[in-house]
Every structure is written in structure tokens, then in C-alpha cells.
PDB file of C-alpha atoms and ligand atoms in Angstrom:
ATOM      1  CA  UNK M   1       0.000   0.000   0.000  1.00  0.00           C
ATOM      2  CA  UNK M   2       1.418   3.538  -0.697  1.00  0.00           C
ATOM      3  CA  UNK M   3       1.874   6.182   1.781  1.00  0.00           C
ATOM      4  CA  UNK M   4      -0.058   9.595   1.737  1.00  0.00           C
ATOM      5  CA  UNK M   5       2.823  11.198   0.616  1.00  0.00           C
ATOM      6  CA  UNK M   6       5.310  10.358  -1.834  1.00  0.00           C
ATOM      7  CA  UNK M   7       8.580  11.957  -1.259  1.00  0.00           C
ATOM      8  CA  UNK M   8      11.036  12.001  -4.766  1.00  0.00           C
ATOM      9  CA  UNK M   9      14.416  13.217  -4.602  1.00  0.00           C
ATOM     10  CA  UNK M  10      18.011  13.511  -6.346  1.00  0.00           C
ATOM     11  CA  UNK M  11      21.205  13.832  -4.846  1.00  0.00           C
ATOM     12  CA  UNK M  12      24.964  14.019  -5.968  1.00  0.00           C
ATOM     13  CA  UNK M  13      26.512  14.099  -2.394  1.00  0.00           C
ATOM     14  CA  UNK M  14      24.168  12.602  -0.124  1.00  0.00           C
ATOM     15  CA  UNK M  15      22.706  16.220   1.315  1.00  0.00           C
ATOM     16  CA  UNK M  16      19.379  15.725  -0.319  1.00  0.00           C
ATOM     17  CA  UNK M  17      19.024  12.163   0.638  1.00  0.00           C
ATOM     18  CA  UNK M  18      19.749  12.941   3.947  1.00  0.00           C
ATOM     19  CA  UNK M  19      17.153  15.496   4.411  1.00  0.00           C
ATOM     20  CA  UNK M  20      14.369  13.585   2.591  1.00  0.00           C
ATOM     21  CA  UNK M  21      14.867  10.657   5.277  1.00  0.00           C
ATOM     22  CA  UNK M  22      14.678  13.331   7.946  1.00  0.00           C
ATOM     23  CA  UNK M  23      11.701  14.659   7.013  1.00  0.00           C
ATOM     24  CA  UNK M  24      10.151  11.121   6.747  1.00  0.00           C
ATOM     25  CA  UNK M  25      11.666  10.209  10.427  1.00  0.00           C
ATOM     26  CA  UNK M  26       9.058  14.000  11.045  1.00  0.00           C
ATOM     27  CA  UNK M  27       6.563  12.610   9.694  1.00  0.00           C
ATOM     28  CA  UNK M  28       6.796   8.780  10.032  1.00  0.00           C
ATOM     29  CA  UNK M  29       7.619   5.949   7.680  1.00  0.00           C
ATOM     30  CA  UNK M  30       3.949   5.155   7.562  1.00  0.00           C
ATOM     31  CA  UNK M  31       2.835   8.530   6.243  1.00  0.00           C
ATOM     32  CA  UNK M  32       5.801   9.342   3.806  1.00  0.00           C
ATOM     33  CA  UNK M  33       7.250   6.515   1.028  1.00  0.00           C
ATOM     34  CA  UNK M  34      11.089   8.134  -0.214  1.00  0.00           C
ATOM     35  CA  UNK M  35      12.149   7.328  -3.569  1.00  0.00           C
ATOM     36  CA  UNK M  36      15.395   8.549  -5.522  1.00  0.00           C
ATOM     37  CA  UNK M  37      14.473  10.205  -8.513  1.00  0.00           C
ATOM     38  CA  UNK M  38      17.025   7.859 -10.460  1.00  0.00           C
ATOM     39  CA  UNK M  39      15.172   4.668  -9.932  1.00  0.00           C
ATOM     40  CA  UNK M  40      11.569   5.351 -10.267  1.00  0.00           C
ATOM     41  CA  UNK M  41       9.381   5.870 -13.703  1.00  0.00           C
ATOM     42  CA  UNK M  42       6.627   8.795 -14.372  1.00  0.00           C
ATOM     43  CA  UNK M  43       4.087   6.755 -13.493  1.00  0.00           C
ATOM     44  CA  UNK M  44       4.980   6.328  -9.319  1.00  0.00           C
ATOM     45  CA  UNK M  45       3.834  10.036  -9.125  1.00  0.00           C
ATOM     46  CA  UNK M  46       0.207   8.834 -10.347  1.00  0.00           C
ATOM     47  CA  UNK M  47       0.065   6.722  -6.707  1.00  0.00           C
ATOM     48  CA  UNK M  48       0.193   9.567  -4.759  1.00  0.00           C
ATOM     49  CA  UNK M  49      -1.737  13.072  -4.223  1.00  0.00           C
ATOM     50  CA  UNK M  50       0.814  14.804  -2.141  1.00  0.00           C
ATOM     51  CA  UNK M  51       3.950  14.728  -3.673  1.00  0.00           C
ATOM     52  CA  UNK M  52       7.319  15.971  -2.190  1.00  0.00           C
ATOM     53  CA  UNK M  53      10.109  16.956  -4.172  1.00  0.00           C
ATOM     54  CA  UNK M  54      13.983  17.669  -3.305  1.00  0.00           C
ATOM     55  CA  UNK M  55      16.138  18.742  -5.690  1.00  0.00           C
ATOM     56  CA  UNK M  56      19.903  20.219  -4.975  1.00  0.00           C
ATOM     57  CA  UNK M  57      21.536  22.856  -7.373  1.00  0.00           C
ATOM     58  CA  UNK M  58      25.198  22.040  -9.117  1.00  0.00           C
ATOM     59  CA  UNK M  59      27.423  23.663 -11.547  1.00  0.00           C
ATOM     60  CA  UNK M  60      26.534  26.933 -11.206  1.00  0.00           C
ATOM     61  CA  UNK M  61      22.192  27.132 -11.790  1.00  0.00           C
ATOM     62  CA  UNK M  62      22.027  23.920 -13.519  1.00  0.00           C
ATOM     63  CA  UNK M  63      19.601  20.872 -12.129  1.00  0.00           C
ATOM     64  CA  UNK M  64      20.778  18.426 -10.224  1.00  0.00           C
ATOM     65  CA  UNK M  65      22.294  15.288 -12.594  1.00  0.00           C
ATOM     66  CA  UNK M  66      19.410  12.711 -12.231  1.00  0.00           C
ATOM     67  CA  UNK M  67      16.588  15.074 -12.271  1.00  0.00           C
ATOM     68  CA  UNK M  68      18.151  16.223 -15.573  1.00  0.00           C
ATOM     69  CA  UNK M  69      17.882  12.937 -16.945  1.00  0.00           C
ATOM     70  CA  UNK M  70      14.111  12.377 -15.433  1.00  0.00           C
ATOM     71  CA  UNK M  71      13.267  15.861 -16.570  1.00  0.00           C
ATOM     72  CA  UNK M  72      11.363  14.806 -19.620  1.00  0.00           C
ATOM     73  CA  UNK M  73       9.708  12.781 -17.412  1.00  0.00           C
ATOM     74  CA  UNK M  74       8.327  15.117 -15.395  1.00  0.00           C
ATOM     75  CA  UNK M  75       7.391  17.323 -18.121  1.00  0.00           C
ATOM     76  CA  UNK M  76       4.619  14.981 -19.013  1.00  0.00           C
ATOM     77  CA  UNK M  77       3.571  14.218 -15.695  1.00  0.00           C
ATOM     78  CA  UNK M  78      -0.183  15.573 -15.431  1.00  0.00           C
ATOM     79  CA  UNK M  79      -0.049  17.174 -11.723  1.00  0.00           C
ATOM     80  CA  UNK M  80      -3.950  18.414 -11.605  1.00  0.00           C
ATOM     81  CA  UNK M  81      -5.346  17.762  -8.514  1.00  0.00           C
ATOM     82  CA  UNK M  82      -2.018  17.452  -6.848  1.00  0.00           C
ATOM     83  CA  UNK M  83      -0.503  19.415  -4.479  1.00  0.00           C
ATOM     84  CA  UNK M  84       3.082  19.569  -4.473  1.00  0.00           C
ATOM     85  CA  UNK M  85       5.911  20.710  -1.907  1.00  0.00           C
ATOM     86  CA  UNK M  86       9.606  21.301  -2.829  1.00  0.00           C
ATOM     87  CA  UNK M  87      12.883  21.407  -0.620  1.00  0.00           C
ATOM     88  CA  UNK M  88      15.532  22.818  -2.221  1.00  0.00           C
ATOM     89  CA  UNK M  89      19.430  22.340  -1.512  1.00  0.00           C
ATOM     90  CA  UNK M  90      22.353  24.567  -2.157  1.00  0.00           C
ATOM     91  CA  UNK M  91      25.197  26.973  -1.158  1.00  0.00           C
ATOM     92  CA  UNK M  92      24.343  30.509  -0.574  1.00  0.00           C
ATOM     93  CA  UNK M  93      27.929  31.329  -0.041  1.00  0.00           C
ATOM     94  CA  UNK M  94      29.617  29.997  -2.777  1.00  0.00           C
ATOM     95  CA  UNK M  95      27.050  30.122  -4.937  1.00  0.00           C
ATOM     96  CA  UNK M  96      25.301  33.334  -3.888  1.00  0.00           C
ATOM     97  CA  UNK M  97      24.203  34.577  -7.682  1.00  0.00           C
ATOM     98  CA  UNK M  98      22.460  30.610  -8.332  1.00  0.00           C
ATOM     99  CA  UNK M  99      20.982  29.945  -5.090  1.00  0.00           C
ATOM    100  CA  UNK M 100      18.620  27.268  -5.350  1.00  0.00           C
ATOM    101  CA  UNK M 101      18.249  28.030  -9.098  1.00  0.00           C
ATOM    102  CA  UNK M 102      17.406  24.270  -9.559  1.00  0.00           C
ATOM    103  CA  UNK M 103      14.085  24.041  -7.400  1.00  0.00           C
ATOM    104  CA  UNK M 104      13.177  27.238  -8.935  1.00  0.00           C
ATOM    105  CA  UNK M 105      13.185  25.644 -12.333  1.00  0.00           C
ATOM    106  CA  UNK M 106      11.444  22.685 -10.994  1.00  0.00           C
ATOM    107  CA  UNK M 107       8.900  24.431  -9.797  1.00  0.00           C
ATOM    108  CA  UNK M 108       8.421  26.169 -13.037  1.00  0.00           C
ATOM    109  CA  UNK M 109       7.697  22.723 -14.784  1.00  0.00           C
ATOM    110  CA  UNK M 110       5.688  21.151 -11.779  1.00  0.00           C
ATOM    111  CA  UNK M 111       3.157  23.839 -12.152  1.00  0.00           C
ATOM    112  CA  UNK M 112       3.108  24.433 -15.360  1.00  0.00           C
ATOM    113  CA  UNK M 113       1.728  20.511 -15.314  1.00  0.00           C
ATOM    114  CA  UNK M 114      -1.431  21.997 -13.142  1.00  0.00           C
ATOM    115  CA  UNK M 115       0.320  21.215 -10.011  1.00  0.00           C
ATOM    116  CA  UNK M 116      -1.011  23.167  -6.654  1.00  0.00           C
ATOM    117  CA  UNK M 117       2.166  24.357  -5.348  1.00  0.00           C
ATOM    118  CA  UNK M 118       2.291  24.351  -1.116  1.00  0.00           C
ATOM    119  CA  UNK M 119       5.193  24.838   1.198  1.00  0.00           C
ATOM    120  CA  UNK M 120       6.550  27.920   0.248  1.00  0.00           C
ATOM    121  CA  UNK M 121       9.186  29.825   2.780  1.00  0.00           C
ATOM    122  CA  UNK M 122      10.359  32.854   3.607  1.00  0.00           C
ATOM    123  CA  UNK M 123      13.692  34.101   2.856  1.00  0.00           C
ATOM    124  CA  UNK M 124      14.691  35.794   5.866  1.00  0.00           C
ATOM    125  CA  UNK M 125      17.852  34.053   7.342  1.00  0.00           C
ATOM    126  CA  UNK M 126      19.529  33.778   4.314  1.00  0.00           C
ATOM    127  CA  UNK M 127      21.951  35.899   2.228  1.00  0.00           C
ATOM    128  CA  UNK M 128      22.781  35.520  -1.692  1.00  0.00           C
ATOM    129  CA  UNK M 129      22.252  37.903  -4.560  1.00  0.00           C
ATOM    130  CA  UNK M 130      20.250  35.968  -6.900  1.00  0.00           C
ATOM    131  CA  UNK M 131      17.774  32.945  -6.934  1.00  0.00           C
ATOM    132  CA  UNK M 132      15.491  31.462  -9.687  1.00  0.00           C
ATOM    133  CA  UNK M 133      13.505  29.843  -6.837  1.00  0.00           C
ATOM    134  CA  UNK M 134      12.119  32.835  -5.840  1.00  0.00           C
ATOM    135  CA  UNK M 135       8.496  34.102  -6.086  1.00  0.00           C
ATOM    136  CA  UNK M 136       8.112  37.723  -7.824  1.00  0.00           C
ATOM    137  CA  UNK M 137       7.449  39.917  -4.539  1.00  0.00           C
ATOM    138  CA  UNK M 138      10.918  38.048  -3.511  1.00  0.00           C
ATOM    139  CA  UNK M 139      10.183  37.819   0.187  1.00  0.00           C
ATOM    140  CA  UNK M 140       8.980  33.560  -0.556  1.00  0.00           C
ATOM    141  CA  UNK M 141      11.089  30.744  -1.522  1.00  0.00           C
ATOM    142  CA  UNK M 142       9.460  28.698  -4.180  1.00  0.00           C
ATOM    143  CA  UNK M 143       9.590  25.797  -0.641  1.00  0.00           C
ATOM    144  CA  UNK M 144      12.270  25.005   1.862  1.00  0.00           C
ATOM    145  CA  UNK M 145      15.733  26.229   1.364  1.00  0.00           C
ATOM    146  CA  UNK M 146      18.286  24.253   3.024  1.00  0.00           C
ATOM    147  CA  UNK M 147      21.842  24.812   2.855  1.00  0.00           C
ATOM    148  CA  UNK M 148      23.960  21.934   4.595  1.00  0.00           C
ATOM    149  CA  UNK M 149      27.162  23.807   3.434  1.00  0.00           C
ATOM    150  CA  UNK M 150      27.004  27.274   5.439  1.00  0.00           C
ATOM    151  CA  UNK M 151      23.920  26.873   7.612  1.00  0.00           C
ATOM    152  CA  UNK M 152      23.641  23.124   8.803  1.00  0.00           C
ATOM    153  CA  UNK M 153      22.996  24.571  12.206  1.00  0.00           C
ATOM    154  CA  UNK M 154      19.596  25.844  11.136  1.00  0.00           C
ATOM    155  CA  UNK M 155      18.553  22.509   9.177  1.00  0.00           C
ATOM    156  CA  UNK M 156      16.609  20.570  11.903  1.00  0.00           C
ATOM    157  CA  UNK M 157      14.773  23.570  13.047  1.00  0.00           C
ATOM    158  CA  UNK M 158      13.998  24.317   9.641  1.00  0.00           C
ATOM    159  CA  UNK M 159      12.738  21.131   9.002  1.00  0.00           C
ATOM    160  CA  UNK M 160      10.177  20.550  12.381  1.00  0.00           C
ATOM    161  CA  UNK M 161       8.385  24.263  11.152  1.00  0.00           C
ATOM    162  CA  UNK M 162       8.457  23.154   7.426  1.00  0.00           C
ATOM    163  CA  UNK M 163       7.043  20.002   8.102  1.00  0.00           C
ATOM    164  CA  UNK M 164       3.954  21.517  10.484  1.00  0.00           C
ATOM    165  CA  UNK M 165       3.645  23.919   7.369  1.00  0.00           C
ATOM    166  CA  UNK M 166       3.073  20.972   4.630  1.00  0.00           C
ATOM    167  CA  UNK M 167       1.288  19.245   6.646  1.00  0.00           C
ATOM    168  CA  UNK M 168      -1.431  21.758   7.342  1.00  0.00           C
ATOM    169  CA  UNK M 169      -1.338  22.507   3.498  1.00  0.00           C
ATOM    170  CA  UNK M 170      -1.607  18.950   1.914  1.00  0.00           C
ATOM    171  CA  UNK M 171      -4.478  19.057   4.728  1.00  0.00           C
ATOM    172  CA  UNK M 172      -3.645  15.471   6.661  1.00  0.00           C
ATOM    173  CA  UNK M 173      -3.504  14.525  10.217  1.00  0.00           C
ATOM    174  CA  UNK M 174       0.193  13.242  10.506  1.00  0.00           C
ATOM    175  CA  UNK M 175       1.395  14.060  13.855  1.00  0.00           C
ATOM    176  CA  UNK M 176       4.968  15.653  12.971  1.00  0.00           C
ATOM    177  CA  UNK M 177       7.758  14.736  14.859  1.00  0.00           C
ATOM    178  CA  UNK M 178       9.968  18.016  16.073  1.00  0.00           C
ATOM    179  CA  UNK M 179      13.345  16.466  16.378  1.00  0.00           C
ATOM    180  CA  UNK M 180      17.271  18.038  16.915  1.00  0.00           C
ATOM    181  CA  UNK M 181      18.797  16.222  14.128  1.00  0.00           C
TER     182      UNK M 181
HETATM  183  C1  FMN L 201      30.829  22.235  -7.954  1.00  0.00           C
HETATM  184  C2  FMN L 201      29.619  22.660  -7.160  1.00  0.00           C
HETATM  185  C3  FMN L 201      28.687  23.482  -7.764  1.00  0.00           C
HETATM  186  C4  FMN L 201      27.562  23.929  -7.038  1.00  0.00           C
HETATM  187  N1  FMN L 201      26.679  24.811  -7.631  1.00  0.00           N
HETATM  188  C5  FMN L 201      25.679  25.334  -6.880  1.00  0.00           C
HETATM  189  C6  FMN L 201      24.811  26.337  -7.430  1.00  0.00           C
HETATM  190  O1  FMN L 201      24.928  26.749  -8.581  1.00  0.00           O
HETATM  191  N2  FMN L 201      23.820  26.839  -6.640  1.00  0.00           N
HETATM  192  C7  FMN L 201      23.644  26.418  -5.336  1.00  0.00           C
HETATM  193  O2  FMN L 201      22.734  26.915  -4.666  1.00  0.00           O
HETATM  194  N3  FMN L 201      24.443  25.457  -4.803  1.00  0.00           N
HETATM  195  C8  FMN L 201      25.459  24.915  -5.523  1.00  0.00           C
HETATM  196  N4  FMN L 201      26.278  23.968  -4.988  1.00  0.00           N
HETATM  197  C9  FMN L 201      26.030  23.477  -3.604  1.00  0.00           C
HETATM  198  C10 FMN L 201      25.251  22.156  -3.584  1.00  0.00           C
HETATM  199  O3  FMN L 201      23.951  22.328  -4.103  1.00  0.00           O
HETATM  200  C11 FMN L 201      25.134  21.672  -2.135  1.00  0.00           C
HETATM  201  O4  FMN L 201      26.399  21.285  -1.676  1.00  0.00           O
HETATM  202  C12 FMN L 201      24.134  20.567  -1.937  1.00  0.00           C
HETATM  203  O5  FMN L 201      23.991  20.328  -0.550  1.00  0.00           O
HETATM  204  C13 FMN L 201      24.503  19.277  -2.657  1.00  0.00           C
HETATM  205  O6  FMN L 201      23.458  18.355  -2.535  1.00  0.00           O
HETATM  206  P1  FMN L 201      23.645  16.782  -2.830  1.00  0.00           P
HETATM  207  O7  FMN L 201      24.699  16.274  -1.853  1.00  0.00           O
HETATM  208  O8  FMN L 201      22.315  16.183  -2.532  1.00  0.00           O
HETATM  209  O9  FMN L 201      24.066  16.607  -4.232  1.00  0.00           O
HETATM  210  C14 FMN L 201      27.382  23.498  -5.701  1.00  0.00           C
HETATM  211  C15 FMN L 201      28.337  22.654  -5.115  1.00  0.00           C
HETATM  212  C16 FMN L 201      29.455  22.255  -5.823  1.00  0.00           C
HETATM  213  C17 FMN L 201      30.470  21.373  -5.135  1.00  0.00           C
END
């Protein structure tokens, strides 16, 4: 049986994959299924109605390798009557002027597809110059920004109010775990 929740993500280094099992150890292995983006087909997003989505950015702005490949994929994906959350991974620091530019180009394609986009964040706390991931008034994140190279301090705190957030928005009663890892 599938979860309420699928949770898809893509990961070069392990920082994504890392986060996407800590927000399923929030939210509990019976409420969230994780799957990397590199072994599943279109047709796994069908199963579920609340779809998460992590995505780190590499090289400056470009999308994260297996994502890339997917990306076709995902483009014909028909995300009506879904609502979708993104996390985001990258390095303000030394990437400052492509912050996140990956999610923000995910996000593009994910709604485009008729997606409801939930789980959008603010941007206080951070500092870079430039980001494709975020929304026009530029005080949102297109959803969570995490950055495991400058601010891994912040993540887990991050995480517990992000995951009250989506959980509100996908409109479930998942009791989320606030944890200090
Ligand atoms: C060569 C290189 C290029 C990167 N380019 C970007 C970038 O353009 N924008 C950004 O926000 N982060 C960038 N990053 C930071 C990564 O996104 C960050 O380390 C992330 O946590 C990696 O996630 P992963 O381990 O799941 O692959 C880059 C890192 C490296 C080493």
C-alpha cells in the first residue's frame, strides 16, 4: 500500500538524501514513502496526491544530474489535482548569484503541469544575490531552502516548522515529529 505522501528526490553528495529521510523520520515511515528520482518511472507520481520533491543545485544554476535525466519525465507528468511541496538544496555562499536556481526551475515545470504548489518559505535568514527559486514579490522561496554547506545549524529547526507547514497545506492529520537532528 502507498503512503499519503510520496517523497522524490536527487542527490549528488548525499545532502538531499539525507534530508528527505529526515523529514520522513518528522513525519513517520507510515505517512511518507522516499524514492530517488534515479530509480523510479513517471508513473509512481500517479500513486500519490501529495507529492514531495527535493532537488539540490550544481554547476553553477544547472539541475541536479538525475533530475536532468528524469526531466522529460516530469514534463509529461499531469499534476492536476495534486498538491506539491519542494525542498531545495544549495550553497548561498559559494554560490550566492544561483541559489537554489534548480528548485526554482522545478517548480516552473511542476506547475506548469497543473500542479497546486504548497510549502513555500520565507527568505529571511539567508543571504545571496540571486535565486530562480524565488516568487516575484521576492520575500517567498518557491519551498524550503536548506543549505547543509554554510547553515547546517539551522537545518533541523527548519525542518520541524516546514514540516507543520506541509502538513497543514496537503491538509492530513500526521502528527509531525519536532526532532534536533
Ligand atoms: C561544484 C559545485 C557546484 C555547485 N553549484 C551550486 C549552485 O549553482 N547553486 C547552489 O545553490 N548550490 C550549488 N552547490 C552546492 C550544492 O547544491 C550543495 O552542496 C548541496 O547540498 C549538494 O546536494 P547533494 O549532496 O544532494 O548533491 C554546488 C556545489 C558544488 C560542489
Amino acid at each position: 500500500m502507498t503512503a499519503a505522501i510520496g517523497l522524490f528526490f536527487g542527490s549528488d553528495e548525499g545532502n538531499t538524501e539525507a534530508v528527505a529521510y529526515r523529514i520522513q523520520q518528522r513525519l513517520g515511515e507510515e505517512f511518507v514513502d522516499v524514492m530517488d528520482i534515479a530509480d523510479v518511472t513517471q508513473l509512481e507520481f500517479a500513486d500519490y496526491d501529495c507529492i514531495v520533491l527535493g532537488i539540490p543545485t550544481w554547476d553553477f544554476g544547472q539541475i541536479q544530474s538525475d533530475w536532468e535525466e528524469f526531466w522529460d519525465d516530469v514534463s509529461e507528468v499531469d499534476f492536476s489535482n495534486k498538491r506539491v511541496a519542494l525542498f531545495g538544496l544549495g550553497d548561498q555562499f559559494g554560490y550566492g548569484d544561483y541559489f537554489l536556481d534548480a528548485m526554482g526551475m522545478l517548480h516552473d515545470v511542476v506547475k506548469s503541469k497543473g500542479a497546486q504548489l504548497i510549502g513555500y518559505w520565507p527568505t529571511e535568514g539567508y543571504d545571496f544575490e540571486a535565486s530562480k527559486a524565488l516568487l516575484e514579490d521576492q520575500k517567498l522561496f518557491m519551498g524550503l531552502a536548506i543549505d547543509e554547506d554554510q547553515q547546517e545549524e539551522m537545518t533541523a529547526a527548519r525542518l520541524n516548522r516546514w514540516c507543520e507547514q506541509i502538513v497543514a497545506e496537503f491538509e492530513l492529520e500526521i502528527p509531525v515529529e519536532h526532532l534536533d537532528d
